[in-house]
Amino acid sequence: MFIARTLQDLSNALRMVANDPSTTLGLVPTMGALHAGHLSLLQAARRHGHRVAVSIFVNPTQFNDVDDLARYPRSEDADLALLRDAGCDLVWLPSVGTMYPDMVDTRIEIGGAALGWEGDARPGHFSAVATIVTKLLNQIRPVRAYFGEKDWQQLQVIRSVVAELFIPVAIEGVATMRDMDGLALSSRNRFLDAEQRRRAPAVYRCLVRAARALAEGDAVPAVLDTAREDLLLRGFDVDYLALVDGRRLRTIARPVSGARLIAAARLGDVRLLDNTPVDADLTSRMA
Ligand code: AMP
């Protein structure tokens, strides 16, 4: 496994890893503090027959809150050990100075899927994500890049950036990896205390219950209200819980093909994001 920390290292490592024309490279961008969810992206890349590059970069520009950036977990040694065991070929660990040589003179502006939800909760966040991912894609030039469905809105933002800027890479969404009780794995779960951890799976349970009710034809406003109230009763602050179209994340009044239930809810100062598909086919079959 090659570990590159400078652009010179990266160019040498890329020459070694993709040294013959039959090898193709897959990229998994991460912010480190790796868990089984991140590794499932790496495994998807390996299943596609790619050599795998994983980037670890805690991108300062995508944090709205300096405290959130300061406390973001970092565990480089453990990450490298996990990646070595998982069969990663190349790890890209750039510095902030490498990624932002002129600080932030250039960035991507984005509308569409980036508007609303996380875009409202974290102004400028998706512009920063789109910019850093574009930089990583240009540095590594993978044929495919892998992103988690866990961050559904981010996945749609990346899809539209790549399509609209004609970046020659295929974007692959990978299903959310969960703990046994349904909680989506996240680097931030370590901030949950024991009591919060016990309650946390309710987000996914409420989403699944709501998705089932929608698929059975229950009225959308009633289903969403019930799910929100359920979370409030369990001590969550609900930032949003909504039915949206899966691509541009616009609110929809009834389930359509590709519809998604998305939610962000807080327990103390830990913010949990999750989402689930709604089986609109089932709705129309039952109509
Ligand atoms: P992060 O390090 O949190 O920025 O995440 C890096 C990538 O891993 C993103 O594409 C995330 O969507 C993805 N990811 C995070 N958690 C999970 C999970 N539980 N299952 C699948 N992918 C995930």
GROMACS .gro file of C-alpha atoms and ligand atoms in nm:
model
  310
    1MET     CA    1   0.000   0.000   0.000
    2PHE     CA    2   0.146   0.333  -0.106
    3ILE     CA    3   0.103   0.631   0.124
    4ALA     CA    4   0.131   0.968  -0.047
    5ARG     CA    5   0.145   1.298   0.141
    6THR     CA    6   0.271   1.536  -0.129
    7LEU     CA    7   0.178   1.587  -0.495
    8GLN     CA    8   0.520   1.446  -0.589
    9ASP     CA    9   0.454   1.130  -0.378
   10LEU     CA   10   0.111   1.103  -0.537
   11SER     CA   11   0.239   1.123  -0.890
   12ASN     CA   12   0.505   0.856  -0.813
   13ALA     CA   13   0.250   0.632  -0.641
   14LEU     CA   14  -0.003   0.666  -0.923
   15ARG     CA   15   0.265   0.560  -1.168
   16MET     CA   16   0.331   0.247  -0.960
   17VAL     CA   17  -0.032   0.159  -0.884
   18ALA     CA   18  -0.173   0.215  -1.230
   19ASN     CA   19   0.142   0.096  -1.402
   20ASP     CA   20  -0.013  -0.098  -1.686
   21PRO     CA   21  -0.290   0.009  -1.922
   22SER     CA   22  -0.520  -0.274  -1.808
   23THR     CA   23  -0.539  -0.142  -1.450
   24THR     CA   24  -0.816   0.097  -1.359
   25LEU     CA   25  -0.838   0.307  -1.049
   26GLY     CA   26  -1.135   0.357  -0.816
   27LEU     CA   27  -1.136   0.644  -0.564
   28VAL     CA   28  -1.299   0.650  -0.220
   29PRO     CA   29  -1.289   1.003  -0.075
   30THR     CA   30  -1.311   1.014   0.307
   31MET     CA   31  -1.236   1.237   0.603
   32GLY     CA   32  -1.078   0.951   0.797
   33ALA     CA   33  -1.191   0.807   1.134
   34LEU     CA   34  -1.271   0.506   0.920
   35HIS     CA   35  -1.535   0.247   1.000
   36ALA     CA   36  -1.699  -0.047   0.823
   37GLY     CA   37  -1.914   0.192   0.615
   38HIS     CA   38  -1.605   0.345   0.456
   39LEU     CA   39  -1.457  -0.001   0.402
   40SER     CA   40  -1.774  -0.110   0.220
   41LEU     CA   41  -1.700   0.159  -0.041
   42LEU     CA   42  -1.349   0.023  -0.079
   43GLN     CA   43  -1.487  -0.330  -0.116
   44ALA     CA   44  -1.732  -0.212  -0.384
   45ALA     CA   45  -1.436  -0.070  -0.579
   46ARG     CA   46  -1.248  -0.397  -0.546
   47ARG     CA   47  -1.554  -0.590  -0.663
   48HIS     CA   48  -1.551  -0.375  -0.975
   49GLY     CA   49  -1.194  -0.490  -1.035
   50HIS     CA   50  -1.027  -0.156  -0.965
   51ARG     CA   51  -0.707  -0.080  -0.782
   52VAL     CA   52  -0.828   0.137  -0.498
   53ALA     CA   53  -0.716   0.481  -0.385
   54VAL     CA   54  -0.860   0.617  -0.060
   55SER     CA   55  -0.816   0.983   0.025
   56ILE     CA   56  -0.821   1.102   0.384
   57PHE     CA   57  -0.862   1.477   0.415
   58VAL     CA   58  -1.059   1.664   0.678
   59ASN     CA   59  -1.166   1.950   0.454
   60PRO     CA   60  -1.172   2.267   0.666
   61THR     CA   61  -1.384   2.469   0.420
   62GLN     CA   62  -1.686   2.238   0.450
   63PHE     CA   63  -1.724   2.292   0.826
   64ASN     CA   64  -1.950   2.578   0.931
   65ASP     CA   65  -1.845   2.567   1.289
   66VAL     CA   66  -1.482   2.587   1.408
   67ASP     CA   67  -1.561   2.373   1.713
   68ASP     CA   68  -1.706   2.101   1.491
   69LEU     CA   69  -1.384   2.105   1.284
   70ALA     CA   70  -1.165   2.107   1.596
   71ARG     CA   71  -1.339   1.805   1.748
   72TYR     CA   72  -1.369   1.605   1.424
   73PRO     CA   73  -1.215   1.265   1.509
   74ARG     CA   74  -0.873   1.187   1.363
   75SER     CA   75  -0.715   0.842   1.384
   76GLU     CA   76  -0.453   0.817   1.113
   77ASP     CA   77  -0.263   0.514   1.244
   78ALA     CA   78  -0.579   0.308   1.295
   79ASP     CA   79  -0.710   0.420   0.953
   80LEU     CA   80  -0.391   0.311   0.778
   81ALA     CA   81  -0.402  -0.029   0.951
   82LEU     CA   82  -0.765  -0.081   0.845
   83LEU     CA   83  -0.690   0.020   0.488
   84ARG     CA   84  -0.387  -0.208   0.466
   85ASP     CA   85  -0.597  -0.504   0.589
   86ALA     CA   86  -0.877  -0.418   0.347
   87GLY     CA   87  -0.647  -0.434   0.045
   88CYS     CA   88  -0.623  -0.062  -0.033
   89ASP     CA   89  -0.355   0.018  -0.293
   90LEU     CA   90  -0.295   0.387  -0.234
   91VAL     CA   91  -0.376   0.631   0.046
   92TRP     CA   92  -0.372   1.003  -0.034
   93LEU     CA   93  -0.315   1.214   0.278
   94PRO     CA   94  -0.266   1.569   0.154
   95SER     CA   95  -0.210   1.873   0.377
   96VAL     CA   96  -0.443   2.175   0.378
   97GLY     CA   97  -0.165   2.370   0.200
   98THR     CA   98  -0.155   2.112  -0.080
   99MET     CA   99  -0.530   2.120  -0.137
  100TYR     CA  100  -0.561   2.499  -0.103
  101PRO     CA  101  -0.235   2.647  -0.235
  102ASP     CA  102  -0.404   2.989  -0.273
  103MET     CA  103  -0.644   2.926   0.013
  104VAL     CA  104  -0.993   2.960  -0.138
  105ASP     CA  105  -0.968   3.165  -0.458
  106THR     CA  106  -1.156   2.907  -0.665
  107ARG     CA  107  -1.469   2.723  -0.575
  108ILE     CA  108  -1.771   2.560  -0.734
  109GLU     CA  109  -2.109   2.720  -0.690
  110ILE     CA  110  -2.397   2.478  -0.694
  111GLY     CA  111  -2.777   2.496  -0.694
  112GLY     CA  112  -3.022   2.213  -0.769
  113ALA     CA  113  -2.968   1.921  -0.535
  114ALA     CA  114  -2.755   2.138  -0.303
  115LEU     CA  115  -3.049   2.363  -0.213
  116GLY     CA  116  -3.239   2.301   0.108
  117TRP     CA  117  -3.192   2.041   0.385
  118GLU     CA  118  -2.818   2.014   0.459
  119GLY     CA  119  -2.766   2.311   0.224
  120ASP     CA  120  -2.979   2.525   0.460
  121ALA     CA  121  -2.842   2.377   0.780
  122ARG     CA  122  -2.481   2.426   0.665
  123PRO     CA  123  -2.451   2.727   0.430
  124GLY     CA  124  -2.161   2.687   0.185
  125HIS     CA  125  -2.113   2.322   0.279
  126PHE     CA  126  -2.196   2.169  -0.060
  127SER     CA  127  -1.997   2.430  -0.248
  128ALA     CA  128  -1.697   2.324  -0.038
  129VAL     CA  129  -1.771   1.952  -0.085
  130ALA     CA  130  -1.812   1.993  -0.463
  131THR     CA  131  -1.484   2.184  -0.480
  132ILE     CA  132  -1.278   1.939  -0.275
  133VAL     CA  133  -1.416   1.635  -0.456
  134THR     CA  134  -1.340   1.795  -0.793
  135LYS     CA  135  -0.983   1.861  -0.678
  136LEU     CA  136  -0.944   1.499  -0.564
  137LEU     CA  137  -1.088   1.365  -0.891
  138ASN     CA  138  -0.849   1.584  -1.090
  139GLN     CA  139  -0.550   1.478  -0.882
  140ILE     CA  140  -0.622   1.105  -0.896
  141ARG     CA  141  -0.819   1.064  -1.222
  142PRO     CA  142  -1.006   0.747  -1.121
  143VAL     CA  143  -1.246   0.580  -1.363
  144ARG     CA  144  -1.498   0.547  -1.078
  145ALA     CA  145  -1.551   0.719  -0.747
  146TYR     CA  146  -1.754   0.579  -0.458
  147PHE     CA  147  -1.986   0.767  -0.223
  148GLY     CA  148  -2.221   0.646   0.050
  149GLU     CA  149  -2.600   0.662   0.016
  150LYS     CA  150  -2.585   0.754   0.386
  151ASP     CA  151  -2.516   1.112   0.270
  152TRP     CA  152  -2.791   1.102   0.007
  153GLN     CA  153  -2.792   1.474  -0.070
  154GLN     CA  154  -2.413   1.478  -0.103
  155LEU     CA  155  -2.429   1.186  -0.346
  156GLN     CA  156  -2.678   1.376  -0.567
  157VAL     CA  157  -2.465   1.692  -0.549
  158ILE     CA  158  -2.159   1.498  -0.665
  159ARG     CA  159  -2.358   1.335  -0.946
  160SER     CA  160  -2.469   1.673  -1.077
  161VAL     CA  161  -2.122   1.833  -1.047
  162VAL     CA  162  -1.965   1.548  -1.242
  163ALA     CA  163  -2.238   1.550  -1.508
  164GLU     CA  164  -2.254   1.928  -1.551
  165LEU     CA  165  -1.876   1.986  -1.551
  166PHE     CA  166  -1.823   1.683  -1.780
  167ILE     CA  167  -1.574   1.526  -1.539
  168PRO     CA  168  -1.481   1.188  -1.690
  169VAL     CA  169  -1.560   0.961  -1.395
  170ALA     CA  170  -1.847   0.726  -1.307
  171ILE     CA  171  -2.009   0.791  -0.969
  172GLU     CA  172  -2.118   0.488  -0.770
  173GLY     CA  173  -2.355   0.511  -0.472
  174VAL     CA  174  -2.307   0.242  -0.205
  175ALA     CA  175  -2.581   0.126   0.034
  176THR     CA  176  -2.561   0.247   0.394
  177MET     CA  177  -2.380   0.019   0.635
  178ARG     CA  178  -2.561  -0.007   0.969
  179ASP     CA  179  -2.507  -0.142   1.317
  180MET     CA  180  -2.718  -0.446   1.413
  181ASP     CA  181  -2.988  -0.217   1.558
  182GLY     CA  182  -3.018  -0.014   1.237
  183LEU     CA  183  -2.811   0.293   1.331
  184ALA     CA  184  -2.618   0.412   1.025
  185LEU     CA  185  -2.244   0.392   1.094
  186SER     CA  186  -2.089   0.737   1.120
  187SER     CA  187  -1.762   0.881   1.246
  188ARG     CA  188  -1.972   1.107   1.469
  189ASN     CA  189  -2.151   0.820   1.650
  190ARG     CA  190  -1.859   0.808   1.894
  191PHE     CA  191  -1.989   1.136   2.040
  192LEU     CA  192  -2.315   0.971   2.152
  193ASP     CA  193  -2.325   0.887   2.522
  194ALA     CA  194  -2.467   0.547   2.627
  195GLU     CA  195  -2.823   0.678   2.664
  196GLN     CA  196  -2.814   0.865   2.333
  197ARG     CA  197  -2.667   0.560   2.159
  198ARG     CA  198  -2.960   0.354   2.289
  199ARG     CA  199  -3.207   0.602   2.139
  200ALA     CA  200  -3.024   0.675   1.814
  201PRO     CA  201  -3.161   0.383   1.602
  202ALA     CA  202  -3.509   0.539   1.632
  203VAL     CA  203  -3.425   0.770   1.338
  204TYR     CA  204  -3.394   0.479   1.097
  205ARG     CA  205  -3.682   0.288   1.255
  206CYS     CA  206  -3.914   0.591   1.210
  207LEU     CA  207  -3.802   0.633   0.850
  208VAL     CA  208  -3.862   0.268   0.767
  209ARG     CA  209  -4.201   0.270   0.938
  210ALA     CA  210  -4.299   0.587   0.750
  211ALA     CA  211  -4.176   0.446   0.418
  212ARG     CA  212  -4.387   0.136   0.473
  213ALA     CA  213  -4.695   0.344   0.557
  214LEU     CA  214  -4.645   0.555   0.242
  215ALA     CA  215  -4.602   0.246   0.029
  216GLU     CA  216  -4.931   0.117   0.169
  217GLY     CA  217  -5.099   0.438   0.057
  218ASP     CA  218  -5.131   0.635   0.384
  219ALA     CA  219  -5.159   1.014   0.347
  220VAL     CA  220  -4.817   1.182   0.323
  221PRO     CA  221  -4.872   1.472   0.572
  222ALA     CA  222  -5.009   1.237   0.839
  223VAL     CA  223  -4.725   0.988   0.795
  224LEU     CA  224  -4.459   1.261   0.818
  225ASP     CA  225  -4.625   1.422   1.122
  226THR     CA  226  -4.642   1.087   1.303
  227ALA     CA  227  -4.275   1.018   1.232
  228ARG     CA  228  -4.167   1.366   1.350
  229GLU     CA  229  -4.378   1.341   1.666
  230ASP     CA  230  -4.237   0.998   1.739
  231LEU     CA  231  -3.884   1.138   1.725
  232LEU     CA  232  -3.974   1.443   1.935
  233LEU     CA  233  -4.125   1.215   2.200
  234ARG     CA  234  -3.801   1.018   2.208
  235GLY     CA  235  -3.603   1.335   2.283
  236PHE     CA  236  -3.477   1.427   1.936
  237ASP     CA  237  -3.472   1.776   1.791
  238VAL     CA  238  -3.588   1.719   1.434
  239ASP     CA  239  -3.418   1.949   1.180
  240TYR     CA  240  -3.617   1.795   0.897
  241LEU     CA  241  -3.800   1.478   0.801
  242ALA     CA  242  -3.931   1.498   0.446
  243LEU     CA  243  -4.043   1.310   0.137
  244VAL     CA  244  -3.836   1.420  -0.164
  245ASP     CA  245  -3.759   1.316  -0.518
  246GLY     CA  246  -3.435   1.122  -0.509
  247ARG     CA  247  -3.234   1.331  -0.756
  248ARG     CA  248  -3.298   1.699  -0.686
  249LEU     CA  249  -3.441   1.655  -0.337
  250ARG     CA  250  -3.748   1.866  -0.397
  251THR     CA  251  -4.039   1.809  -0.160
  252ILE     CA  252  -4.305   1.593  -0.323
  253ALA     CA  253  -4.670   1.549  -0.226
  254ARG     CA  254  -4.689   1.177  -0.301
  255PRO     CA  255  -4.442   0.895  -0.356
  256VAL     CA  256  -4.305   0.876  -0.710
  257SER     CA  257  -4.046   0.641  -0.853
  258GLY     CA  258  -3.711   0.710  -0.682
  259ALA     CA  259  -3.874   0.893  -0.389
  260ARG     CA  260  -3.672   0.913  -0.070
  261LEU     CA  261  -3.747   0.988   0.292
  262ILE     CA  262  -3.467   1.199   0.437
  263ALA     CA  263  -3.411   1.308   0.796
  264ALA     CA  264  -3.172   1.501   1.017
  265ALA     CA  265  -3.231   1.485   1.390
  266ARG     CA  266  -3.022   1.591   1.688
  267LEU     CA  267  -2.960   1.417   2.017
  268GLY     CA  268  -2.780   1.674   2.233
  269ASP     CA  269  -2.521   1.818   1.999
  270VAL     CA  270  -2.484   1.506   1.783
  271ARG     CA  271  -2.661   1.540   1.451
  272LEU     CA  272  -2.778   1.215   1.291
  273LEU     CA  273  -2.855   1.195   0.917
  274ASP     CA  274  -3.036   0.910   0.753
  275ASN     CA  275  -3.262   0.827   0.459
  276THR     CA  276  -3.453   0.540   0.306
  277PRO     CA  277  -3.622   0.469  -0.028
  278VAL     CA  278  -4.000   0.464  -0.062
  279ASP     CA  279  -4.139   0.189  -0.277
  280ALA     CA  280  -4.359   0.397  -0.509
  281ASP     CA  281  -4.423   0.090  -0.725
  282LEU     CA  282  -4.589  -0.074  -0.431
  283THR     CA  283  -4.802   0.240  -0.383
  284SER     CA  284  -4.920   0.235  -0.742
  285ARG     CA  285  -4.975  -0.142  -0.738
  286MET     CA  286  -5.197  -0.101  -0.432
  287ALA     CA  287  -5.389   0.198  -0.574
  288AMP     P1  288  -1.692   1.082   0.558
  288AMP     O1  289  -1.556   1.034   0.597
  288AMP     O2  290  -1.790   1.083   0.669
  288AMP     O3  291  -1.686   1.211   0.480
  288AMP     O4  292  -1.750   0.974   0.457
  288AMP     C1  293  -1.676   0.933   0.344
  288AMP     C2  294  -1.766   0.852   0.255
  288AMP     O5  295  -1.814   0.739   0.325
  288AMP     C3  296  -1.891   0.931   0.210
  288AMP     O6  297  -1.917   0.899   0.073
  288AMP     C4  298  -1.997   0.879   0.301
  288AMP     O7  299  -2.128   0.887   0.245
  288AMP     C5  300  -1.955   0.733   0.315
  288AMP     N1  301  -2.013   0.674   0.435
  288AMP     C6  302  -2.014   0.727   0.560
  288AMP     N2  303  -2.083   0.647   0.645
  288AMP     C7  304  -2.128   0.542   0.571
  288AMP     C8  305  -2.206   0.425   0.600
  288AMP     N3  306  -2.253   0.401   0.721
  288AMP     N4  307  -2.231   0.338   0.498
  288AMP     C9  308  -2.184   0.362   0.373
  288AMP     N5  309  -2.110   0.470   0.340
  288AMP    C10  310  -2.082   0.560   0.437
   0.00000   0.00000   0.00000
